[in-house]
Amino acid sequence: MEIALVQAKKSCPFIHVASASSLRQLTASATSTSRSVNPLIMKARQCPVMSKAIQHRSFSTSKPVSQSAPSKPLKATAVNRHGQGPIPASSVAIPVSHQTKKHFNYESFYLEELDKKHKDKSYRYFNNINRLAQKFPRAHTARVTDEVTVWCANDYLGMGRSPVLTDTMKRTLDRYGAGAGGTRNIAGNADLHLRLESELADLHHTEGALVFSSCYVANDATLSTLASKLPGCVIFSDALNHASMIQGIRHSGAAKKIFRHNDMAHLEELLQSVDLSVPKIIAFESVYSMCGSIGPIREIVDLAKKYGAITFLDEVHAVGMYGPRGAGVAEHLDYELNATNPTMGNGSILDEIDIYTGTLGKAFGVVGGYIAGSASLVDMIRSYAPGFIFTTSLPPAVVSGAMESVKYLKKSTAERHLQQMNTRTVKSRLGEIGIPVIPNPSHIVPVLLGDAEAAKLASDELLSEHDIYVQSINYPTVPVGEERLRITPTPGHTGLMIDELVHSLDKIWTRYGFKRVQDWRAQGGCAGVGVESAVEPTPMWTDKQLGLDTKADENQQAVSNTVQ
């Protein structure tokens, strides 16, 4: 009985304050006074839960138990992990009448779904691309002898082949082996993981950070956990947010309101529709990877403060790429301040963001994701998020490589500068021949085709005839009618490689009559291309930050000295 009481006391307020002796006394009193109803049953009838159960079962403890048949041993109760409590051993499914003898045709269903993808041209083809560490950004295809130049990788800075990472990863592999050995809770929580999280917290000026297996998992797990825990939470999400954020919002079950991309008037209108006391999350990105636009971070922070919301900023395509230490766009907005005083509490907008998410698999060159925020926020996600708790932690070699990459890029700006310079060159060269680059201030070079079949054709011909790999981007990643090629220059792309890319695109556009900027302008524009009176976006990296103004001054001084 004592064991049963321990379990019952956790959920029943009556039993919680009653002692075992008092409960025995109530039971005994029924026998001594020959009452027809047990006092415990009378108490149960006053309980809103047990009273309903008694009504359904209609039993009485005064009825003697039949001894005609031997008692049967109890069966173990199965544990239900779907949040509905234990599965009763007596639970029996009611059979239905089988009107047909045919089983469901699973294979036919799979083929029908795939056929839909083929018909709307959104079926995804995966090219066999094998990056060559010693020849980055070169790679070989299925045949080792066939090499191509990769122009669409997310290893933006080429860190994936840097000795800064690979040397330490080799040493770590030799010392700690291949795998982590378990989840973070069970044998997979190494000193390397803790040190990496400290580096990431320092990078973003936050109290803590938490590493996940990917940033897709980090976004999904954090948004779903946080929004489901906050009472009555409402999430405000940018229309172009990444699929991982959308999935996290769905999994949370919280109410959501979608605001038009980067439209602050629309966001404020939606915020005004929710009471100030209601918990709110504004989820957005710093660099939107398919169009290259930049989120208005300062304006969103101001609105969050005004309407009592917290901010959730995805810096996946910005970490390593922007800011004096590679913390992302939020750091870049106060470049000089963060360059001279890179500490928490320095008064920069970096300190105003509540939750950061980032990746280790793009500019940092390895794999994994993370969140950064207050110590209590990080600890809550660590304690409740299934996506963190129930997955194997990152291997030690990966963690050590990520940590060295983060530390290195906090100090080195050379890779960022060269990447930005190559981006400027590619955009300028394509603009000179009317190839339609979607205007943006970031490192992304999206080339508009406006048709899924045309985008696939351009991608295929670049690969087969020009040994250039650029993946086509179709629906649902981008809207129908805005299909494109997504080009990402790196520090490793040479002037000759840029010449080959520009020449190849020009040749393909001419051969198939793909629309150039003037053609889109004649149609009224699309995705920012060919829009009349449009203002060209100012690059995030200024000439001064790239050191170009210094070079210009030096050149001017050299000219003056020559003249004199």
XYZ file of C-alpha atoms in Angstrom:
564
model
C 0.000 0.000 0.000
C 2.852 2.353 0.810
C 4.181 2.074 -2.742
C 0.757 2.882 -4.177
C 0.473 5.877 -1.875
C 3.794 7.269 -3.001
C 2.596 7.222 -6.606
C -0.886 8.550 -5.800
C 0.403 11.427 -3.685
C 2.090 12.904 -6.737
C -1.250 13.605 -8.421
C -4.085 13.587 -5.840
C -4.330 16.614 -3.495
C -6.425 14.639 -0.955
C -4.049 11.706 -0.660
C -1.118 14.138 -0.764
C -2.078 15.493 2.678
C -3.447 12.215 4.127
C -1.327 9.748 6.062
C -1.361 6.008 5.497
C -2.820 5.447 8.990
C -5.758 7.808 8.373
C -6.570 6.039 5.127
C -6.491 2.659 6.888
C -8.806 4.050 9.554
C -11.336 5.127 6.928
C -11.239 1.667 5.407
C -11.556 -0.065 8.783
C -14.515 2.080 9.854
C -16.603 0.628 7.064
C -16.199 -2.879 8.510
C -16.792 -1.914 12.170
C -19.983 0.065 11.487
C -21.262 -2.273 8.755
C -21.889 0.688 6.510
C -22.913 -0.147 2.990
C -20.569 2.382 1.424
C -16.874 2.659 2.186
C -15.910 6.150 3.501
C -13.146 6.200 0.921
C -15.774 5.851 -1.795
C -17.677 8.778 -0.294
C -14.504 10.846 -0.472
C -13.933 9.689 -4.046
C -17.424 10.836 -5.061
C -16.433 14.353 -4.015
C -13.460 14.240 -6.389
C -14.120 15.666 -9.908
C -11.984 12.909 -11.457
C -12.941 9.832 -9.429
C -16.662 10.683 -9.323
C -16.862 10.315 -13.106
C -14.998 7.017 -12.976
C -17.373 5.695 -10.308
C -20.405 6.671 -12.385
C -19.058 4.782 -15.392
C -18.057 1.640 -13.496
C -20.994 1.588 -11.013
C -19.228 -0.626 -8.524
C -19.661 -1.084 -4.752
C -17.105 -2.336 -2.268
C -19.883 -3.930 -0.201
C -20.425 -6.653 -2.823
C -18.460 -9.789 -1.982
C -15.819 -10.858 -4.410
C -16.581 -14.075 -6.272
C -14.173 -16.908 -5.464
C -15.472 -19.280 -8.128
C -12.501 -18.739 -10.414
C -8.823 -18.407 -9.528
C -7.374 -14.927 -9.815
C -5.259 -14.197 -12.909
C -1.758 -12.749 -12.689
C -1.483 -9.092 -13.584
C 0.155 -8.207 -16.871
C 2.782 -5.499 -17.143
C 1.483 -2.141 -18.351
C 3.143 -0.820 -21.503
C 4.649 2.658 -21.320
C 3.187 5.150 -23.774
C 5.716 7.726 -25.020
C 3.119 9.759 -26.925
C 2.027 11.876 -23.964
C -1.224 9.979 -23.227
C -0.183 8.096 -20.085
C 0.304 4.333 -19.657
C -1.356 1.917 -22.069
C -3.770 -0.343 -20.106
C -3.009 -4.056 -20.313
C -6.710 -4.702 -21.003
C -6.825 -2.268 -23.913
C -8.317 -4.064 -26.924
C -8.829 -2.575 -30.369
C -12.343 -3.024 -31.770
C -12.203 -4.824 -35.131
C -13.864 -3.223 -38.125
C -15.656 -4.951 -40.979
C -13.253 -5.521 -43.868
C -15.242 -4.577 -46.937
C -12.334 -5.263 -49.281
C -9.655 -7.915 -49.347
C -7.123 -5.606 -51.047
C -4.266 -4.101 -49.066
C -3.192 -0.493 -49.522
C -0.745 -0.146 -52.420
C 2.140 1.722 -50.813
C 4.492 1.631 -53.793
C 1.805 3.047 -56.080
C 1.261 5.883 -53.607
C 4.975 6.704 -53.549
C 5.111 6.825 -57.355
C 2.031 9.060 -57.554
C 3.601 11.561 -55.154
C 6.847 11.566 -57.116
C 4.933 12.037 -60.354
C 3.468 15.250 -58.958
C 7.008 16.535 -58.430
C 8.027 15.666 -61.970
C 4.959 17.338 -63.464
C 5.419 20.671 -61.676
C 9.215 20.583 -62.318
C 10.026 20.682 -58.608
C 11.624 17.226 -58.477
C 15.100 17.502 -56.970
C 18.118 15.987 -58.681
C 21.280 15.447 -56.640
C 24.572 15.770 -58.463
C 27.530 13.622 -57.471
C 29.996 16.293 -56.340
C 33.149 15.405 -54.392
C 35.044 18.435 -53.123
C 38.820 18.244 -53.359
C 40.445 19.620 -50.220
C 43.740 20.478 -51.886
C 42.108 22.117 -54.916
C 39.218 24.032 -53.367
C 36.829 25.094 -54.937
C 37.453 22.289 -57.421
C 35.644 18.940 -57.122
C 35.319 15.747 -59.093
C 32.052 14.187 -60.241
C 31.159 10.481 -60.335
C 34.291 9.943 -62.419
C 37.391 10.905 -60.465
C 39.031 12.291 -63.610
C 36.159 14.710 -64.335
C 36.756 17.902 -62.345
C 34.454 20.906 -62.053
C 34.471 24.297 -60.318
C 31.886 24.555 -57.547
C 30.082 27.917 -57.476
C 27.233 27.178 -55.075
C 28.776 25.766 -51.886
C 27.827 27.097 -48.457
C 31.412 26.660 -47.253
C 31.599 30.373 -47.930
C 35.156 30.934 -46.716
C 36.695 27.601 -47.665
C 37.338 26.765 -44.033
C 36.324 23.136 -44.604
C 39.756 22.423 -46.059
C 41.806 24.769 -43.878
C 44.657 23.245 -41.848
C 43.347 25.355 -38.961
C 40.528 22.813 -38.770
C 41.887 19.652 -40.332
C 45.091 19.444 -38.283
C 43.296 19.684 -34.944
C 40.560 17.323 -36.151
C 43.146 14.662 -37.021
C 44.750 14.942 -33.603
C 41.365 14.775 -31.883
C 40.345 11.744 -33.925
C 43.487 9.908 -32.904
C 42.969 10.724 -29.231
C 39.184 10.446 -28.746
C 38.017 8.260 -31.621
C 35.281 8.726 -34.215
C 31.992 9.069 -32.343
C 30.783 10.914 -29.271
C 29.516 7.716 -27.659
C 26.048 8.903 -26.740
C 23.731 11.811 -26.105
C 24.899 14.822 -24.149
C 23.105 13.330 -21.142
C 24.634 9.874 -21.523
C 28.397 9.697 -22.119
C 28.444 12.283 -24.926
C 29.147 15.465 -22.965
C 32.874 16.137 -23.369
C 35.028 19.067 -22.356
C 35.292 19.956 -26.061
C 31.525 20.514 -26.266
C 31.578 22.786 -23.238
C 34.520 24.810 -24.554
C 32.872 25.236 -27.953
C 29.715 26.527 -26.278
C 31.787 29.015 -24.287
C 33.399 30.276 -27.504
C 29.994 30.686 -29.148
C 28.547 32.528 -26.153
C 31.543 34.880 -26.225
C 31.090 35.385 -29.981
C 27.506 36.607 -29.556
C 27.972 38.436 -26.226
C 25.570 36.073 -24.448
C 25.632 34.220 -21.134
C 25.343 30.795 -22.671
C 25.141 28.677 -25.814
C 23.995 25.164 -26.694
C 25.262 23.006 -29.565
C 22.900 20.857 -31.668
C 23.454 18.325 -34.442
C 22.391 20.938 -37.026
C 20.824 24.375 -37.075
C 17.686 22.887 -38.604
C 17.357 20.888 -35.392
C 18.327 23.911 -33.276
C 15.618 26.088 -34.846
C 12.963 23.393 -34.740
C 13.738 22.287 -31.190
C 14.079 25.782 -29.719
C 10.997 27.348 -31.290
C 8.786 24.325 -30.674
C 9.902 23.960 -27.062
C 9.885 27.625 -26.117
C 6.607 28.567 -27.793
C 4.808 25.514 -26.396
C 5.968 26.359 -22.868
C 5.160 30.078 -22.936
C 1.466 30.399 -21.941
C -0.655 31.562 -24.884
C 2.433 32.447 -26.927
C 2.026 34.076 -30.342
C 4.848 33.834 -32.902
C 5.416 36.552 -35.506
C 7.320 35.085 -38.442
C 8.826 36.686 -41.542
C 7.244 35.338 -44.738
C 10.631 34.206 -46.082
C 11.830 32.397 -42.959
C 13.675 29.113 -43.414
C 11.828 25.777 -43.383
C 13.415 24.848 -40.044
C 11.828 27.849 -38.342
C 8.474 27.163 -39.989
C 8.653 23.561 -38.783
C 9.476 24.641 -35.248
C 6.505 27.008 -35.229
C 4.211 24.221 -36.438
C 5.503 21.768 -33.861
C 4.970 24.289 -31.052
C 1.225 24.423 -31.638
C 1.375 28.156 -30.839
C -0.638 30.780 -32.669
C 1.311 32.418 -35.489
C 1.084 35.582 -37.531
C 3.084 35.930 -40.768
C 4.351 39.387 -41.712
C 5.390 40.361 -45.225
C 9.124 40.051 -45.812
C 10.993 42.847 -44.024
C 7.738 44.894 -43.812
C 7.932 46.656 -40.463
C 4.587 48.431 -40.867
C 2.882 45.079 -41.348
C 4.725 43.568 -38.384
C 3.651 46.413 -36.117
C 0.074 46.103 -37.330
C 0.078 42.434 -36.339
C 1.758 43.154 -32.979
C -0.946 45.704 -32.194
C -3.579 42.980 -32.575
C -2.235 41.040 -29.577
C -2.498 42.131 -25.938
C 0.738 43.465 -24.422
C 0.627 40.862 -21.632
C 0.683 37.917 -24.061
C 4.108 36.269 -24.597
C 5.400 36.914 -28.132
C 8.326 35.755 -30.249
C 9.472 37.615 -33.368
C 11.347 35.110 -35.542
C 13.451 36.376 -38.439
C 16.785 36.004 -40.232
C 19.737 38.302 -40.772
C 20.680 37.066 -44.272
C 17.942 35.414 -46.323
C 19.943 32.882 -48.275
C 17.923 32.575 -51.488
C 17.521 36.272 -52.253
C 20.390 37.759 -50.215
C 18.276 40.371 -48.458
C 19.148 41.586 -44.947
C 16.678 41.656 -42.062
C 16.041 45.055 -40.406
C 17.449 44.051 -37.031
C 17.348 47.434 -35.270
C 13.751 48.102 -36.283
C 12.606 44.666 -35.140
C 14.350 45.054 -31.781
C 12.581 48.406 -31.292
C 9.192 46.844 -32.061
C 9.920 43.908 -29.773
C 10.629 46.257 -26.870
C 7.555 48.343 -27.610
C 5.152 45.398 -27.666
C 6.748 43.084 -25.106
C 8.161 40.459 -27.469
C 11.433 38.537 -27.506
C 13.570 38.279 -30.644
C 14.696 35.054 -32.304
C 17.410 35.841 -34.863
C 18.691 33.222 -37.299
C 22.267 34.204 -38.264
C 22.985 30.949 -40.130
C 24.168 32.572 -43.370
C 25.932 35.406 -41.558
C 28.095 33.876 -38.826
C 31.729 33.902 -39.886
C 30.821 36.284 -42.729
C 29.979 39.614 -41.088
C 31.267 41.657 -38.185
C 34.835 42.244 -37.011
C 34.842 38.830 -35.295
C 32.386 36.961 -37.510
C 29.382 37.045 -35.157
C 27.051 38.022 -37.988
C 25.013 40.982 -39.161
C 23.985 42.084 -35.657
C 27.654 42.527 -34.799
C 28.361 44.179 -38.155
C 25.799 46.941 -37.541
C 28.106 48.393 -34.857
C 31.331 47.409 -36.576
C 33.743 49.908 -35.035
C 32.350 49.554 -31.521
C 32.543 45.758 -31.602
C 35.997 45.850 -33.189
C 37.436 48.001 -30.409
C 35.386 46.670 -27.462
C 34.131 43.137 -28.230
C 32.490 42.453 -24.876
C 29.005 41.932 -23.512
C 27.408 45.159 -22.371
C 29.275 47.441 -24.774
C 26.004 49.064 -25.854
C 25.783 47.505 -29.327
C 22.655 46.045 -30.891
C 24.344 42.666 -30.434
C 23.341 42.805 -26.765
C 19.683 43.476 -27.579
C 18.857 40.180 -29.300
C 17.266 37.589 -27.009
C 18.041 34.384 -28.932
C 20.607 33.741 -31.660
C 20.815 30.640 -33.799
C 23.750 29.827 -36.017
C 25.448 27.024 -37.890
C 28.855 25.386 -37.810
C 28.275 23.925 -41.264
C 28.673 26.934 -43.537
C 31.306 29.641 -43.009
C 32.808 27.707 -40.077
C 33.378 24.747 -42.379
C 32.200 21.681 -40.417
C 28.712 20.592 -39.295
C 26.315 21.352 -36.453
C 24.156 24.165 -35.152
C 23.647 26.131 -31.960
C 21.632 28.662 -30.036
C 22.972 31.469 -27.849
C 21.137 33.508 -25.235
C 20.671 34.009 -21.523
C 21.847 31.283 -19.145
C 18.288 30.484 -18.052
C 16.966 30.306 -21.634
C 19.777 27.966 -22.691
C 19.296 25.780 -19.609
C 15.551 25.537 -20.204
C 16.020 24.404 -23.819
C 18.733 21.973 -22.658
C 16.308 20.532 -20.118
C 13.143 20.307 -22.245
C 13.950 20.149 -25.977
C 13.645 16.581 -27.339
C 15.756 17.552 -30.346
C 18.658 18.142 -27.986
C 18.031 15.523 -25.322
C 17.405 12.453 -27.455
C 20.059 12.687 -30.157
C 23.686 11.624 -30.255
C 26.033 14.540 -29.691
C 28.506 15.764 -32.287
C 31.741 13.739 -32.627
C 34.769 15.138 -30.775
C 36.739 15.688 -33.998
C 33.923 17.810 -35.453
C 33.595 19.818 -32.239
C 37.327 20.494 -32.046
C 37.390 21.633 -35.676
C 34.415 23.920 -35.133
C 35.987 25.454 -32.051
C 39.265 26.186 -33.836
C 37.379 27.701 -36.771
C 35.350 30.009 -34.522
C 38.473 31.086 -32.629
C 40.432 31.665 -35.842
C 37.713 33.722 -37.550
C 37.325 35.898 -34.466
C 40.809 37.185 -35.267
C 41.224 36.818 -39.035
C 39.286 39.054 -41.433
C 41.293 38.168 -44.553
C 38.892 35.421 -45.637
C 35.834 37.652 -45.177
C 37.417 40.515 -47.087
C 38.433 38.404 -50.088
C 35.026 36.729 -50.238
C 33.318 40.122 -50.320
C 35.658 41.385 -52.999
C 34.951 38.372 -55.210
C 31.221 38.858 -54.663
C 31.449 42.476 -55.791
C 33.412 41.453 -58.875
C 30.956 38.720 -59.907
C 27.913 40.979 -59.429
C 29.549 43.787 -61.390
C 30.675 41.558 -64.261
C 27.251 39.930 -64.630
C 25.542 43.315 -64.468
C 27.672 44.589 -67.353
C 26.210 41.970 -69.722
C 22.627 42.125 -68.437
C 22.557 38.798 -66.599
C 19.723 39.357 -64.078
C 21.169 39.298 -60.556
C 18.523 39.822 -57.870
C 19.691 43.025 -56.072
C 20.858 42.561 -52.479
C 23.541 43.888 -50.080
C 24.952 40.497 -49.058
C 27.363 37.852 -50.340
C 24.646 35.884 -52.209
C 24.466 36.160 -56.034
C 20.994 34.942 -57.120
C 20.587 34.840 -60.935
C 16.928 34.994 -61.985
C 15.468 32.701 -64.647
C 11.810 32.734 -63.644
C 11.071 29.205 -64.850
C 11.858 25.824 -63.266
C 12.678 24.066 -66.522
C 14.933 26.912 -67.676
C 16.779 26.942 -64.346
C 17.377 23.192 -64.563
C 18.552 23.509 -68.175
C 21.009 26.296 -67.331
C 22.380 24.310 -64.378
C 22.761 21.131 -66.440
C 24.508 22.894 -69.303
C 26.932 24.699 -67.005
C 27.933 21.318 -65.595
C 28.015 19.243 -68.778
C 29.590 21.747 -71.168
C 31.508 24.198 -68.996
C 32.574 22.118 -65.953
C 30.845 24.573 -63.638
C 28.489 23.406 -60.908
C 25.689 25.799 -59.877
C 22.534 24.234 -58.451
C 19.142 25.430 -59.725
C 16.687 26.606 -57.052
C 12.994 25.888 -57.611
C 9.703 25.791 -55.699
C 9.098 25.352 -52.775
C 12.454 26.893 -51.823
C 11.527 29.971 -53.887
C 8.127 31.050 -55.282
C 6.940 29.731 -58.637
C 8.037 32.199 -61.309
C 11.149 33.219 -59.364
C 13.308 30.147 -60.045
C 17.007 30.932 -60.099
C 20.626 29.890 -59.956
C 22.291 30.625 -56.604
C 25.955 31.578 -56.921
C 28.233 31.907 -53.891
C 31.742 33.256 -54.534
C 34.480 32.222 -52.123
C 38.022 33.441 -51.396
C 39.281 30.479 -53.427
C 37.721 31.549 -56.715
C 40.383 33.059 -58.948
C 40.069 35.753 -61.598
C 40.248 33.067 -64.286
C 37.414 31.144 -62.663
C 35.300 34.312 -62.577
C 36.020 34.911 -66.283
C 34.909 31.348 -67.112
C 31.694 31.714 -65.089
C 30.708 35.014 -66.706
C 31.522 33.788 -70.228
C 29.594 30.537 -69.721
C 26.467 32.262 -68.394
C 26.548 34.770 -71.259
C 26.802 31.943 -73.797
C 23.892 29.985 -72.265
C 21.669 33.076 -71.994
C 22.311 33.866 -75.643
C 21.753 30.290 -76.860
C 18.381 29.853 -75.199
C 17.161 33.434 -75.196
C 16.807 33.611 -71.430
C 15.577 36.965 -70.152
C 18.160 39.615 -69.365
C 17.635 42.676 -67.191
C 16.093 44.723 -70.010
C 13.588 41.940 -70.755
C 12.448 41.806 -67.155
C 12.219 45.612 -67.110
C 9.945 45.514 -70.174
C 7.630 43.160 -68.244
C 7.517 45.390 -65.161
C 10.204 43.596 -63.191
C 10.361 40.429 -61.105
C 11.956 39.665 -57.717
C 13.606 43.084 -57.709
C 15.109 42.681 -61.199
C 14.184 45.307 -63.799
C 12.148 47.421 -61.382
C 11.925 51.046 -62.516
C 13.517 53.653 -60.241
C 14.771 50.943 -57.879
C 17.586 51.991 -55.549
C 20.650 49.751 -55.738
C 21.281 48.229 -52.278
C 24.400 49.413 -50.470
C 26.713 46.484 -49.654
C 26.877 45.493 -45.993
C 30.661 45.697 -46.127
C 31.732 49.289 -46.783
C 34.879 50.281 -48.669
C 36.386 51.436 -45.391
C 35.708 48.109 -43.666
C 37.309 46.289 -46.592
C 40.281 48.644 -46.531
C 39.542 49.942 -50.040
C 39.503 53.592 -49.009
C 43.040 53.195 -47.636
C 44.215 51.717 -50.921
C 42.545 54.549 -52.816
C 44.299 57.090 -50.611
C 47.604 55.328 -51.169
C 47.083 55.335 -54.928
C 46.166 59.015 -54.877
C 49.268 59.813 -52.846
C 51.414 57.841 -55.306
C 49.969 59.842 -58.207
C 50.609 63.114 -56.386
C 54.226 62.142 -55.696
C 54.710 61.253 -59.358
C 53.294 64.565 -60.552
C 55.504 66.496 -58.168
